[in-house]
Each structure stands twice: as structure tokens, then as C-alpha cells.
Amino acid sequence: MIAKDIPLSLYVHIPWCEKKCPYCDFNSHILLKSIPEKDYVVSLFKDIDEDKNLTSGRKIKTIFFGGGTPSLFSASSIEKIIEYVDKSFGIDSNAEITLESNPSSSEKEKFKNFLKAGVNRISIGAQSFNDSHLEKLGRLHKGEDAISAVKAAKSAGFKNINIDLMHGLPQQSVNEAKNDLTIGINLGINHISWYQLTIEPNTEFYSRPPALPCTDELAEIYDSGMTLLAKQDFKQYEVSAFTNNGKMSLHNLNYWSFGDYIGIGAGAHGKITLPNNQIIRTKKIKMPEKYMTKPQFRNPSKPIFISELATEFMMNALRLKNGVPIDYFEKRTGCTYEEIEQKLLDLQSQGLIALDKKRLQTSEFGYRFLNSILEKF
Ligand SMILES: C[S@@+](CC[C@H](N)C(=O)[O-])C[C@H]1O[C@@H](n2cnc3c(N)ncnc32)[C@H](O)[C@@H]1O
Ligand code: SF4
């Protein structure tokens, strides 16, 4: 394992939203007055300064502005952050730079300026195009606003556009879920993230659960959605990720293939291989106000223990439909292949893993039982 050969990504967390959605357990906080944007950007710079020493001089391959709602920030702040990242680490000339945008804060002028600032991929949180479902999800926008947001991103010049859609929504029928996908596909975007709604602890939906479709209905929504996506040439490359032109999310791909990532901003996580080959996890202070006032942003870094490494690697790599090159296991964990060989051979004999000399991946059959496979590690 050579730390400087492991690809390095950067996640930037923007922790504010106009409203907290009842299903969301992300580190997002309601905006009471205006966003302390300038102070936050200064804090991000200091945060970068602290993490800079950990990365063995590697350049950044992908950047992801996630939230919360990064589209609430001005393009000039996003530009300043990108410039500072470039000055501090260097950014690869063909880096993918994604920004998450909420349809309630997406306008063409802003998109144009994001593009000028260096963002080259937009991810729009449509969730659904059905107004009644959007209302039940506590969203501030209508289906039309999500459609306008995609059109605005396209006419601003974005060529790489993702939409997030959720399925298995309260009282959603199979046809309604399919309709959401059809509207999304017809918008001419190249990437869809299609998530099943999960009820997370510490959310409003957890305290007051809505009536979700029953297990059979959920399975029918999933199967018919998968058929529809496949018919429209949207190829699944990860559990929830689909593309029709091969442009996968390079940032997420780096997570799933056990690359390194720095996480800056309130509550952001990182995973970094140090020059001495120890792999650590970083986590920043969660509350935005504390994050901005504390001189030290990093909670103590924690090493990832050898026993957890193989599990973590598998949890990520096997999510990918085509898996990963087999040598990534040793190159990115520092463990030896022998440590997992017997488990892999057992899974192969059950037809769940497709082992060859080059790749580590589940079989077509095994992909349907991903959770049971992961339990073995
Ligand atoms: C960081 S979040 C949100 C981005 C943006 N703030 C928005 O809401 O449009 C990224 C995505 O995760 C998905 N998501 C969030 N909570 C979820 C849940 N409980 N179940 C399934 N998907 C969820 C949503 O599709 C969401 O767009
Ligand atoms: S789903 Fe998006 S908009 Fe809603 S609270 Fe979470 S991060 Fe904010």
C-alpha cells in the first residue's frame, strides 16, 4: 500500500436548509436569519489548513459540495472555496466538481455562476414530481419547480446532471413511482439516484411514522422501477445509482472503491491514509456555530483497525455492480488477500460472488442478496 497512490477526494459540507424535512437525518440546520456565509468560508479555509498536512501532497480528484443545501451559498463563495482548495492541495485538471441543489433555491443565473466558479456537475434534489407526495415529504417546492431547476441547469450549460428521486413514499402507488422516473428520464438528464425512503432515528418520521406502502407494494415499486430504468438505458452501477451515458458519479465511485477523502465543514467525515500507511477517520464538530468558533475543527482522529478494514472495504466495493479490481483490496487496506480468501471461496461456492483473477464483485444472483453477503465480513 502506498498512500500517495490512493485517489483523494474532498467533501465540503454546507449545513443549512430553509426547512428541516421530516425524513432527513443529515447534519442540516434550519436557517433562522441569514447564513453566516463569510464566516463559514473563513472557517472552511482554516479547516483545510489543518487537514492539508495529512495527505502526502496528493492532488484532489473530485469535490462534492453536499448538505444541507449548498445552493443557498453564493457562487462567489463557492468559487473562493474552490480556489483555496486548488492553492492548498492542487485540483486535477479534469476533476469532477459537484454541487447539490435544492429546487427551491435553483435559478438559471445562479447555475451559470456556479459553472463559472468551476462546478461541472449539478445534483438536483427533486425527490418526486408529485405535489401531493412532495407535501407529505415536507418539501418547500412543487414538481414544476424541480422540472424548472433541471431546465435551468441545462440552459446554464451543465452537461452532467443528476436528480435525486425517492420511492416507497407515504401512500405512493406503483404507477406514481414509475411516473416520477418517467418525468425525470424525459428531462434528458444523464444520472438518477433512486433511493428507497428509509425511516431514520432522530427524524420527525421516526417519531410519527407515516403509512408507507406494504412490503409487497415496495417490492413491486422496486421491480417495475428497475425494469423502466433498464428499458430507458439507465444502467445501474451501484445500489441506487443509474446513468445512461456512462458518466458515473466519480466522487461516490471513489468512496465505494475505498479511496481517500477529506471532509471539511460542520460534521464532515474523512478517511485518509497517512504517509506511514495508517488509515484514519476524521470527523469535524457537528454544530455549525461551534464549528465556526472553535479554533480546532477536528474531533480526535481515529485509526481504522485492521479488523474493521476488510469489512469496510467489502461494504463499499460490493455495492458496485461491477465491483472493483481485486488488487484494490491490498492496495487500499494494507491487509493481505489471504485474510478474506476463504470467505470469498465459500461465497463463490454458493454462487453469490463472481471471483476471477482481476475483479472482486458479486454475481448477478448475489447482487440481490447484498446484505446477506456483507454480513459474512
Ligand atoms: C444531502 S440529501 C439532500 C440534498 C438537498 N438538500 C435536497 O434535499 O434536495 C441527499 C439525498 O439523500 C436522499 N435522502 C435523504 N434522506 C433520505 C431518507 N431518509 N431515505 C432515502 N433517501 C434519503 C434524498 O434523495 C436527498 O436528495
Ligand atoms: S433533505 Fe435536503 S433540504 Fe431537506 S433537511 Fe435534508 S438536507 Fe435539508
XYZ file of C-alpha atoms and ligand atoms in Angstrom:
412
model
C 0.000 0.000 0.000
C 1.394 3.405 -0.990
C -0.605 6.302 0.439
C 0.240 8.750 -2.302
C -1.179 6.393 -4.964
C -4.644 6.308 -3.357
C -7.032 8.754 -5.087
C -8.074 11.685 -2.927
C -11.493 13.379 -2.938
C -12.833 16.313 -0.967
C -16.276 16.637 0.619
C -17.444 20.123 1.660
C -20.453 20.234 3.970
C -22.842 23.199 3.896
C -25.057 22.622 6.931
C -28.076 24.924 6.437
C -31.519 24.429 4.902
C -34.607 26.606 4.586
C -36.601 23.945 6.422
C -35.871 20.550 8.002
C -37.530 17.731 6.035
C -39.255 15.178 8.305
C -37.308 12.199 6.883
C -33.836 13.748 6.890
C -31.079 12.762 9.316
C -28.298 14.673 7.570
C -26.450 17.334 9.556
C -28.699 20.155 8.408
C -29.944 23.080 10.442
C -32.784 25.484 9.817
C -31.763 28.914 8.784
C -33.061 31.325 11.376
C -31.724 34.582 9.943
C -29.234 34.849 7.109
C -26.427 32.340 6.551
C -23.122 33.409 8.146
C -21.603 32.655 4.757
C -18.446 34.759 5.033
C -17.528 33.424 8.477
C -18.209 29.867 7.373
C -15.948 30.220 4.336
C -13.148 31.520 6.580
C -13.677 28.517 8.856
C -13.535 26.153 5.875
C -10.164 27.663 4.928
C -8.828 27.019 8.445
C -10.232 23.505 8.317
C -8.403 22.890 5.009
C -5.190 24.217 6.563
C -5.464 21.615 9.325
C -6.070 18.666 7.008
C -3.503 19.691 4.415
C -0.668 18.009 6.261
C -2.335 14.602 6.240
C -2.494 13.982 2.528
C 1.068 13.249 1.298
C 0.914 16.051 -1.284
C -1.844 14.405 -3.318
C -3.998 16.465 -5.677
C -7.793 16.456 -5.364
C -9.590 14.304 -7.954
C -13.198 15.165 -7.091
C -15.006 17.737 -4.951
C -18.571 17.374 -3.663
C -20.473 20.286 -2.090
C -23.164 18.493 -0.090
C -25.629 19.426 2.572
C -27.763 20.740 3.860
C -28.336 22.973 0.887
C -25.152 24.160 -0.848
C -27.212 26.018 -3.483
C -28.090 28.548 -0.749
C -24.478 29.742 -0.976
C -23.437 32.410 -3.468
C -21.398 31.347 -6.476
C -18.650 33.730 -5.379
C -18.243 31.840 -2.063
C -18.153 28.513 -3.911
C -15.509 29.970 -6.237
C -13.412 31.170 -3.294
C -13.553 27.717 -1.716
C -12.517 26.014 -4.974
C -9.639 28.494 -5.388
C -8.446 27.871 -1.853
C -8.595 24.105 -2.342
C -6.548 24.489 -5.508
C -3.990 26.663 -3.756
C -3.763 24.247 -0.821
C -3.777 20.809 -2.480
C -3.971 21.347 -6.221
C -7.052 20.150 -8.120
C -6.723 17.692 -11.022
C -7.344 19.457 -14.338
C -10.228 17.089 -15.176
C -11.665 16.946 -11.659
C -15.379 16.368 -11.202
C -16.862 19.144 -9.028
C -20.471 18.509 -7.910
C -22.857 20.797 -6.083
C -26.146 19.679 -4.518
C -29.005 21.959 -5.312
C -32.492 22.124 -3.852
C -35.257 23.007 -6.379
C -36.444 25.750 -4.039
C -33.146 27.608 -4.454
C -32.212 26.951 -8.087
C -32.174 29.698 -10.680
C -30.548 29.856 -14.077
C -28.382 32.908 -13.243
C -27.034 31.178 -10.146
C -26.348 27.982 -12.093
C -24.429 29.979 -14.706
C -22.289 31.475 -11.968
C -21.732 28.082 -10.310
C -20.495 26.811 -13.673
C -18.140 29.799 -13.990
C -16.941 29.149 -10.440
C -15.740 25.694 -11.532
C -18.684 23.436 -10.641
C -19.211 20.970 -13.515
C -21.846 18.603 -12.125
C -25.199 19.511 -10.558
C -27.259 17.215 -8.363
C -30.872 18.340 -8.010
C -32.934 17.053 -5.077
C -36.229 16.554 -6.924
C -37.385 13.642 -4.663
C -40.700 13.367 -6.586
C -42.642 15.327 -9.179
C -45.968 14.636 -7.493
C -47.149 17.667 -5.482
C -49.140 15.642 -3.007
C -46.098 13.436 -2.211
C -43.816 16.442 -2.028
C -46.167 17.992 0.509
C -46.173 14.814 2.623
C -42.360 14.875 2.478
C -42.452 18.422 3.835
C -40.729 19.840 0.775
C -40.968 23.550 0.017
C -41.135 23.079 -3.761
C -43.623 21.696 -6.264
C -42.932 19.163 -9.013
C -42.848 22.021 -11.540
C -40.019 23.710 -9.600
C -37.853 20.589 -9.881
C -38.546 20.470 -13.633
C -37.636 24.178 -13.932
C -34.458 23.580 -11.912
C -33.301 20.869 -14.343
C -34.126 23.073 -17.329
C -32.272 25.986 -15.722
C -29.191 23.816 -15.106
C -29.266 22.623 -18.719
C -29.677 26.061 -20.225
C -26.915 27.390 -17.958
C -24.627 24.901 -19.715
C -24.397 21.913 -17.345
C -23.811 18.645 -19.212
C -23.555 16.400 -16.179
C -26.814 16.497 -14.213
C -28.123 14.131 -11.553
C -31.555 14.123 -9.978
C -32.307 12.524 -6.611
C -35.640 10.706 -6.515
C -37.056 8.740 -3.612
C -39.520 5.862 -3.824
C -41.652 3.933 -1.371
C -43.177 7.262 -0.297
C -46.187 7.509 2.017
C -49.229 6.181 0.106
C -47.292 6.017 -3.166
C -48.668 3.652 -5.811
C -46.552 1.686 -8.286
C -47.722 3.919 -11.119
C -46.900 7.097 -9.235
C -43.359 5.875 -8.549
C -42.952 4.938 -12.233
C -44.340 8.302 -13.260
C -41.663 10.108 -11.217
C -38.966 8.122 -13.012
C -40.533 8.746 -16.429
C -40.716 12.519 -15.865
C -37.094 12.533 -14.685
C -35.863 10.480 -17.652
C -37.768 12.689 -20.117
C -35.941 15.735 -18.792
C -32.849 14.490 -20.592
C -30.538 14.222 -17.595
C -27.720 11.652 -17.537
C -27.824 10.392 -13.949
C -30.509 9.340 -11.478
C -30.039 8.494 -7.810
C -33.115 6.443 -6.891
C -33.364 5.904 -3.130
C -35.955 3.968 -1.207
C -37.268 6.198 1.588
C -35.918 4.955 4.913
C -37.202 5.997 8.300
C -34.186 7.186 10.246
C -33.911 7.609 14.033
C -33.993 11.216 15.248
C -36.308 12.378 12.476
C -39.902 13.549 12.597
C -40.979 10.497 10.556
C -39.374 8.264 13.190
C -41.417 9.843 15.992
C -44.597 9.949 13.905
C -44.224 7.285 11.200
C -46.268 7.868 8.063
C -48.164 4.984 6.406
C -45.699 3.516 3.926
C -46.526 1.044 1.145
C -46.528 -2.576 2.420
C -43.620 -4.958 1.685
C -45.275 -6.401 -1.446
C -46.023 -2.953 -2.804
C -42.459 -1.824 -2.090
C -41.120 -4.853 -3.969
C -43.426 -4.105 -6.904
C -42.348 -0.451 -6.978
C -38.709 -1.547 -6.948
C -39.069 -4.223 -9.649
C -41.100 -2.080 -12.014
C -38.802 0.916 -11.471
C -35.747 -1.218 -12.247
C -37.402 -2.514 -15.432
C -38.323 1.005 -16.507
C -34.809 2.356 -15.899
C -33.242 -0.540 -17.805
C -35.646 -0.060 -20.750
C -34.640 3.584 -20.928
C -30.936 2.634 -20.955
C -30.255 3.837 -17.426
C -27.676 1.290 -16.279
C -27.400 0.522 -12.598
C -23.799 0.736 -11.402
C -24.466 0.951 -7.661
C -27.427 0.059 -5.441
C -29.162 3.434 -6.034
C -27.153 4.957 -8.896
C -28.043 4.841 -12.598
C -26.550 6.501 -15.661
C -27.473 6.486 -19.346
C -24.165 7.698 -20.738
C -21.521 6.061 -18.568
C -20.918 9.250 -16.557
C -20.911 7.779 -13.103
C -20.508 9.946 -10.031
C -16.713 9.870 -9.781
C -16.878 11.254 -6.258
C -19.120 8.469 -4.987
C -17.163 5.942 -7.011
C -14.092 6.933 -5.019
C -15.938 6.258 -1.733
C -17.177 2.904 -2.967
C -13.763 1.821 -4.210
C -12.264 2.681 -0.827
C -10.357 5.751 -1.960
C -9.425 8.529 0.450
C -11.452 11.640 1.155
C -11.035 14.743 3.217
C -14.215 16.053 4.831
C -14.375 19.741 5.651
C -17.246 21.669 7.192
C -19.515 21.074 10.183
C -19.935 17.353 10.905
C -17.977 16.259 7.813
C -16.271 12.859 7.852
C -12.987 11.930 6.214
C -10.949 8.784 5.603
C -7.289 9.346 4.971
C -4.298 7.053 4.503
C -1.363 8.748 6.238
C 2.164 8.699 4.788
C 3.029 5.949 7.336
C 0.137 3.865 5.856
C -2.042 4.132 8.937
C -5.644 4.733 7.854
C -7.541 7.257 9.954
C -11.044 8.573 10.155
C -11.641 12.261 10.785
C -14.840 13.907 11.972
C -15.442 17.609 12.393
C -17.501 19.355 15.069
C -21.169 18.943 14.167
C -22.903 22.159 15.247
C -22.210 24.978 12.763
C -21.860 27.682 15.456
C -19.353 25.634 17.445
C -17.545 24.667 14.262
C -17.081 28.338 13.429
C -15.938 29.461 16.861
C -13.617 26.606 17.861
C -10.039 27.063 16.744
C -9.633 23.266 16.361
C -12.197 21.754 13.995
C -11.200 18.161 14.214
C -12.533 15.827 16.834
C -9.687 13.451 17.667
C -8.842 11.388 14.556
C -9.469 7.676 14.981
C -7.435 4.916 13.354
C -9.442 2.303 11.461
C -8.429 -1.017 12.982
C -7.277 -3.887 10.806
C -10.308 -5.956 11.843
C -12.668 -3.258 10.506
C -10.793 -2.612 7.284
C -11.818 -5.728 5.372
C -15.460 -5.248 6.402
C -15.450 -1.597 5.400
C -13.782 -2.352 2.108
C -16.364 -5.015 1.240
C -19.304 -2.872 2.399
C -18.245 -0.299 -0.168
C -16.785 -2.292 -3.051
C -19.587 -4.841 -3.341
C -22.191 -2.086 -3.663
C -20.751 -1.522 -7.121
C -22.441 -3.664 -9.752
C -19.085 -4.378 -11.421
C -17.141 -4.483 -8.175
C -13.539 -3.274 -8.114
C -10.170 -4.543 -9.375
C -9.126 -7.287 -6.986
C -5.756 -5.685 -6.211
C -7.539 -2.685 -4.642
C -8.084 -4.821 -1.553
C -4.390 -4.975 -0.694
C -3.546 -1.559 -2.155
C -6.216 0.302 -0.222
C -6.476 -1.574 3.074
C -2.908 -2.798 3.602
C -4.430 -6.206 4.514
C -3.425 -9.386 2.700
C -5.787 -11.156 0.306
C -5.410 -14.384 2.324
C -7.391 -12.716 5.124
C -10.591 -12.784 3.056
C -9.862 -15.609 0.615
C -11.713 -18.385 2.459
C -14.851 -16.274 2.918
C -14.801 -15.383 -0.772
C -14.372 -19.009 -1.808
C -17.338 -20.004 0.405
C -19.491 -17.283 -1.162
C -18.337 -18.330 -4.612
C -19.395 -21.903 -3.962
C -22.877 -20.583 -3.093
C -22.969 -18.663 -6.389
C -23.014 -15.296 -4.626
C -19.602 -13.959 -5.638
C -18.142 -13.961 -9.152
C -14.452 -14.370 -8.489
C -11.932 -14.044 -11.253
C -8.275 -13.086 -11.234
C -8.994 -9.439 -11.961
C -12.188 -8.304 -10.232
C -13.950 -8.645 -6.941
C -17.708 -8.479 -7.446
C -20.962 -10.189 -6.581
C -22.604 -12.457 -9.141
C -25.779 -11.195 -10.837
C -27.678 -13.512 -8.472
C -25.620 -12.428 -5.429
C -26.289 -8.713 -6.011
C -29.899 -9.360 -4.982
C -28.649 -10.665 -1.628
C -26.060 -7.985 -0.981
C -26.964 -7.536 2.678
C -26.559 -11.255 3.434
C -23.173 -11.273 1.662
C -21.979 -8.255 3.639
C -22.950 -9.929 6.911
C -20.207 -12.526 6.246
C -17.426 -9.959 6.571
C -27.980 15.528 1.439
S -29.515 14.993 0.909
C -30.250 16.408 0.192
C -29.844 17.353 -0.808
C -30.756 18.605 -0.797
N -30.678 19.257 0.449
C -32.185 18.267 -1.072
O -32.894 17.874 -0.148
O -32.639 18.463 -2.196
C -29.165 13.904 -0.450
C -30.310 12.986 -0.842
O -30.472 11.912 0.062
C -31.773 11.387 -0.100
N -32.322 11.126 1.235
C -32.276 11.925 2.317
N -32.897 11.336 3.364
C -33.356 10.128 2.936
C -34.088 9.051 3.535
N -34.488 9.089 4.806
N -34.365 7.979 2.759
C -33.960 7.897 1.481
N -33.276 8.891 0.867
C -32.978 9.993 1.576
C -32.600 12.435 -0.829
O -32.937 11.972 -2.116
C -31.655 13.612 -0.912
O -31.825 14.378 -2.064
S -33.469 16.605 2.723
Fe -32.176 18.241 1.971
S -33.429 20.102 2.246
Fe -34.359 18.542 3.492
S -33.457 18.859 5.511
Fe -32.252 17.255 4.468
S -30.562 18.301 3.544
Fe -32.135 19.857 4.052
